[in-house]
CSV table of C-alpha atoms in Angstrom, one decimal:
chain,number,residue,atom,x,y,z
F,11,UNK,CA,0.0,0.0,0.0
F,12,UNK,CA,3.1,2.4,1.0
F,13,UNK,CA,4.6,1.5,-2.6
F,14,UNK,CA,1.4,2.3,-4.1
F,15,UNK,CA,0.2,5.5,-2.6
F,16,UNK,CA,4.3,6.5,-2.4
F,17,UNK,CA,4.5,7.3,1.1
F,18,UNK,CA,4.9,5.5,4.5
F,19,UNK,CA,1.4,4.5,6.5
F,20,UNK,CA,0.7,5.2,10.1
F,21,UNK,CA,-1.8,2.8,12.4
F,22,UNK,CA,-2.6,4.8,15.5
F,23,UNK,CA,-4.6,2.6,17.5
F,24,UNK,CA,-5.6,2.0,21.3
F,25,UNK,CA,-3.6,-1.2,22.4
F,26,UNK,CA,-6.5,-2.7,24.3
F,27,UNK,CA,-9.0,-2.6,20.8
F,28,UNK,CA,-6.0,-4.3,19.0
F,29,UNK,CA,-6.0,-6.9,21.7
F,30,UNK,CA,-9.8,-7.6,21.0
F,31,UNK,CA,-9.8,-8.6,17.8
F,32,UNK,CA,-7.6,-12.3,18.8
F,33,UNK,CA,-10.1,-12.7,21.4
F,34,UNK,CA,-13.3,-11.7,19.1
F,35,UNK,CA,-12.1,-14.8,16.8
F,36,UNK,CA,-11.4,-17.1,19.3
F,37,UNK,CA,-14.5,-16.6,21.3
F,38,UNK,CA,-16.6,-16.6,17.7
F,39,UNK,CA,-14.9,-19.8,17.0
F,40,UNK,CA,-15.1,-22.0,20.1
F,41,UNK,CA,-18.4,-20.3,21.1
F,42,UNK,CA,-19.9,-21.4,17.6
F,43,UNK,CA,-24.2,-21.3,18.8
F,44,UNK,CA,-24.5,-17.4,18.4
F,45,UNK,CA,-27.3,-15.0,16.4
F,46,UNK,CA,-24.9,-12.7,15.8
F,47,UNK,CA,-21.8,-10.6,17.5
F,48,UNK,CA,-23.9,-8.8,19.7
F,49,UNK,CA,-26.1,-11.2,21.0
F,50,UNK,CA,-25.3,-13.4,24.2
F,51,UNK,CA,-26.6,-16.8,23.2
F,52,UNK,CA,-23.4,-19.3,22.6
F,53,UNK,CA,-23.2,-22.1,25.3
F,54,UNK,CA,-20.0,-20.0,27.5
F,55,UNK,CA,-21.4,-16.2,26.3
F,56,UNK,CA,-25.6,-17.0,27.9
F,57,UNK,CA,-24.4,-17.7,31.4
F,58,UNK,CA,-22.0,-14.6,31.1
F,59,UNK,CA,-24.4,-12.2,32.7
F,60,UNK,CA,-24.8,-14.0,35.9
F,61,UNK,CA,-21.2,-15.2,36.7
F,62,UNK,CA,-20.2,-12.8,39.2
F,63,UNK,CA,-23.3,-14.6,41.6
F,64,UNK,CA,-21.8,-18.0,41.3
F,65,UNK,CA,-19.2,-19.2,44.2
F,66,UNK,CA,-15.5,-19.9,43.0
F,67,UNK,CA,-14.3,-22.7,43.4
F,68,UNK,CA,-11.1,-24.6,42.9
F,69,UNK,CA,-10.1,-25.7,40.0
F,70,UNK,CA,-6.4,-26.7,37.9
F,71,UNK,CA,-4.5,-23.6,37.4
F,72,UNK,CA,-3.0,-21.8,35.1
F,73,UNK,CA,0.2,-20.6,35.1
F,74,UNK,CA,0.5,-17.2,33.5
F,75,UNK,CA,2.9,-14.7,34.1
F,76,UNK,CA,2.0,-11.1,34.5
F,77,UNK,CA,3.9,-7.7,33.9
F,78,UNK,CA,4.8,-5.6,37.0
F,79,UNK,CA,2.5,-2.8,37.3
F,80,UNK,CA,4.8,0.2,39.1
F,81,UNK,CA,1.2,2.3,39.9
F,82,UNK,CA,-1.9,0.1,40.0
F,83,UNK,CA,-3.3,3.5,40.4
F,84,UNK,CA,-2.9,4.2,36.5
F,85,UNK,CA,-4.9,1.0,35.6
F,86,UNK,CA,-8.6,1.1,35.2
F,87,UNK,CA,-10.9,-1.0,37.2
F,88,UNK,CA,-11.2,-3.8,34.4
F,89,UNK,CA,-7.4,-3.4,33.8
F,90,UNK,CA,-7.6,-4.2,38.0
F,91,UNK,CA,-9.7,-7.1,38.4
F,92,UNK,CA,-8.1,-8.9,35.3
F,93,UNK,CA,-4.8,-8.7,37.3
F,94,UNK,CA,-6.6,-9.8,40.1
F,95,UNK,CA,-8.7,-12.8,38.5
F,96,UNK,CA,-5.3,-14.1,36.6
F,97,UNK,CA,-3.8,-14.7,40.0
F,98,UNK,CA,-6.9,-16.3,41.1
F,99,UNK,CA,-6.5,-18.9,38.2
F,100,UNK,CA,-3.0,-19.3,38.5
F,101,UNK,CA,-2.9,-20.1,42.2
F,102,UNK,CA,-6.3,-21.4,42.4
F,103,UNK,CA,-7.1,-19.5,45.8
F,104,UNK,CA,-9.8,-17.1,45.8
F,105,UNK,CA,-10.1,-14.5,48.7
F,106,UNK,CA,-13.6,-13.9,49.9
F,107,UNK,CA,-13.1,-10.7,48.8
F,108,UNK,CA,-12.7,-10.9,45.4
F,109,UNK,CA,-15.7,-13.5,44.9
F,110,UNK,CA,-17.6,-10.7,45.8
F,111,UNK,CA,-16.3,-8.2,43.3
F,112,UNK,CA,-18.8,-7.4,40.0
F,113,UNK,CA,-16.7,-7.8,37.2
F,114,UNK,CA,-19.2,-5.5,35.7
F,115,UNK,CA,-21.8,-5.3,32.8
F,116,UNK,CA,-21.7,-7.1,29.8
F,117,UNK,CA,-20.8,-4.7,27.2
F,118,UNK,CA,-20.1,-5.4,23.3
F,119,UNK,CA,-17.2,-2.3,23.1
F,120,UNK,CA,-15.7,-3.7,26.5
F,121,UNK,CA,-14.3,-6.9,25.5
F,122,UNK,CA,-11.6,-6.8,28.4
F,123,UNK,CA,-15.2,-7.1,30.6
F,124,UNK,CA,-16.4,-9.8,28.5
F,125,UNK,CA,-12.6,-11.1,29.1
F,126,UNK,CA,-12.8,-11.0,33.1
F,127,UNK,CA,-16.5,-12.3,32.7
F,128,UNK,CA,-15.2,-15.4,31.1
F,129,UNK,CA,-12.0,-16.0,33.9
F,130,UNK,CA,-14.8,-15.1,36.7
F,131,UNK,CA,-17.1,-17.9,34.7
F,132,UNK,CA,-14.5,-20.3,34.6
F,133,UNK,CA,-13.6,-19.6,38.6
F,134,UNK,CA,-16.7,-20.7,39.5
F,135,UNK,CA,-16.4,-24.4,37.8
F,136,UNK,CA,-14.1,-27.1,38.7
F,137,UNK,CA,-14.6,-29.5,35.6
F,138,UNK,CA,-15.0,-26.7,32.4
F,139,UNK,CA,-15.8,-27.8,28.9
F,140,UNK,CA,-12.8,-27.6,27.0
F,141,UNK,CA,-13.5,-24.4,25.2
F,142,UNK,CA,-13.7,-22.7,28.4
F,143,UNK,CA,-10.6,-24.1,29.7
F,144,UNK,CA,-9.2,-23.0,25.6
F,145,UNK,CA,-10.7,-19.4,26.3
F,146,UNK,CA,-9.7,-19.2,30.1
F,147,UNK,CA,-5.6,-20.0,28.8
F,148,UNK,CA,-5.6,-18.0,25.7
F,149,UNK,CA,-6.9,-15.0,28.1
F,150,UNK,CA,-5.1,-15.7,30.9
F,151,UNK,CA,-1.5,-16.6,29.1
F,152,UNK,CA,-1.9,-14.2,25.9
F,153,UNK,CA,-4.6,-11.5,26.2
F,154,UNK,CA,-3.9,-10.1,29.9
F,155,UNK,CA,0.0,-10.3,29.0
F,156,UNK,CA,-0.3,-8.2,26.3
């Protein structure tokens, strides 16, 4: 394209939409049963909305390795409790706290909440289908690294 309109491109965009689009595929391809990509209808995207009132439990971890945050203070509150549920699923202890935490409404142009709805979702079962388990590493290994 640079050769063709004879000068260099530029792609300004926010990290965190780039992010989505892995996740968007993944999710569209494991979670095939949907209506369309703003509906919540697959087998792991229906119980989505109600996840944050089932109890965690333990389950097999995985191991993921986050970046050190400096100031936590700089991260938003999704940014937060993906930290937060990653070290959940790594160690597979939950506090009592943070089974109490709303991961927040389901929201189409959020996809780091429908990201933390899908780790909290998996929290709370200790035998998960395997696209659960193959959304729950990709997220938890890939996504929140990035």
């Amino acid at each position: 394209m640079e050769l063709i309109l004879n000068r260099p491109l530029q792609w300004f965009v926010c990290q965190l939409h780039a992010n989505e689009l892995p996740l968007r595929h993944l999710l569209a391809h494991v979670d095939i049963t949907t209506t369309g990509p703003r509906s919540l209808t697959g087998e792991i995207r229906k119980p989505l909305t109600g996840c944050e009132k089932l109890s965690v439990v333990s389950s097999t971890p995985i191991e993921n390795t986050l970046c050190e945050v400096s100031n936590k203070k700089d991260l938003s509150t999704d940014q937060l409790y993906l930290m937060e549920i990653c070290e959940v699923i790594n160690c597979c202890h939950c506090r009592e706290s943070m089974s109490k935490i709303n991961p927040g409404k389901v929201c189409h142009s959020r996809w780091l909440r429908i990201a933390n709805r899908i780790l909290r979702f998996n929290a709370a079962h200790e035998n998960s289908s395997e696209a659960l388990l193959t959304l729950t590493t990709f997220i938890s290994k890939v996504y929140a690294s990035m």
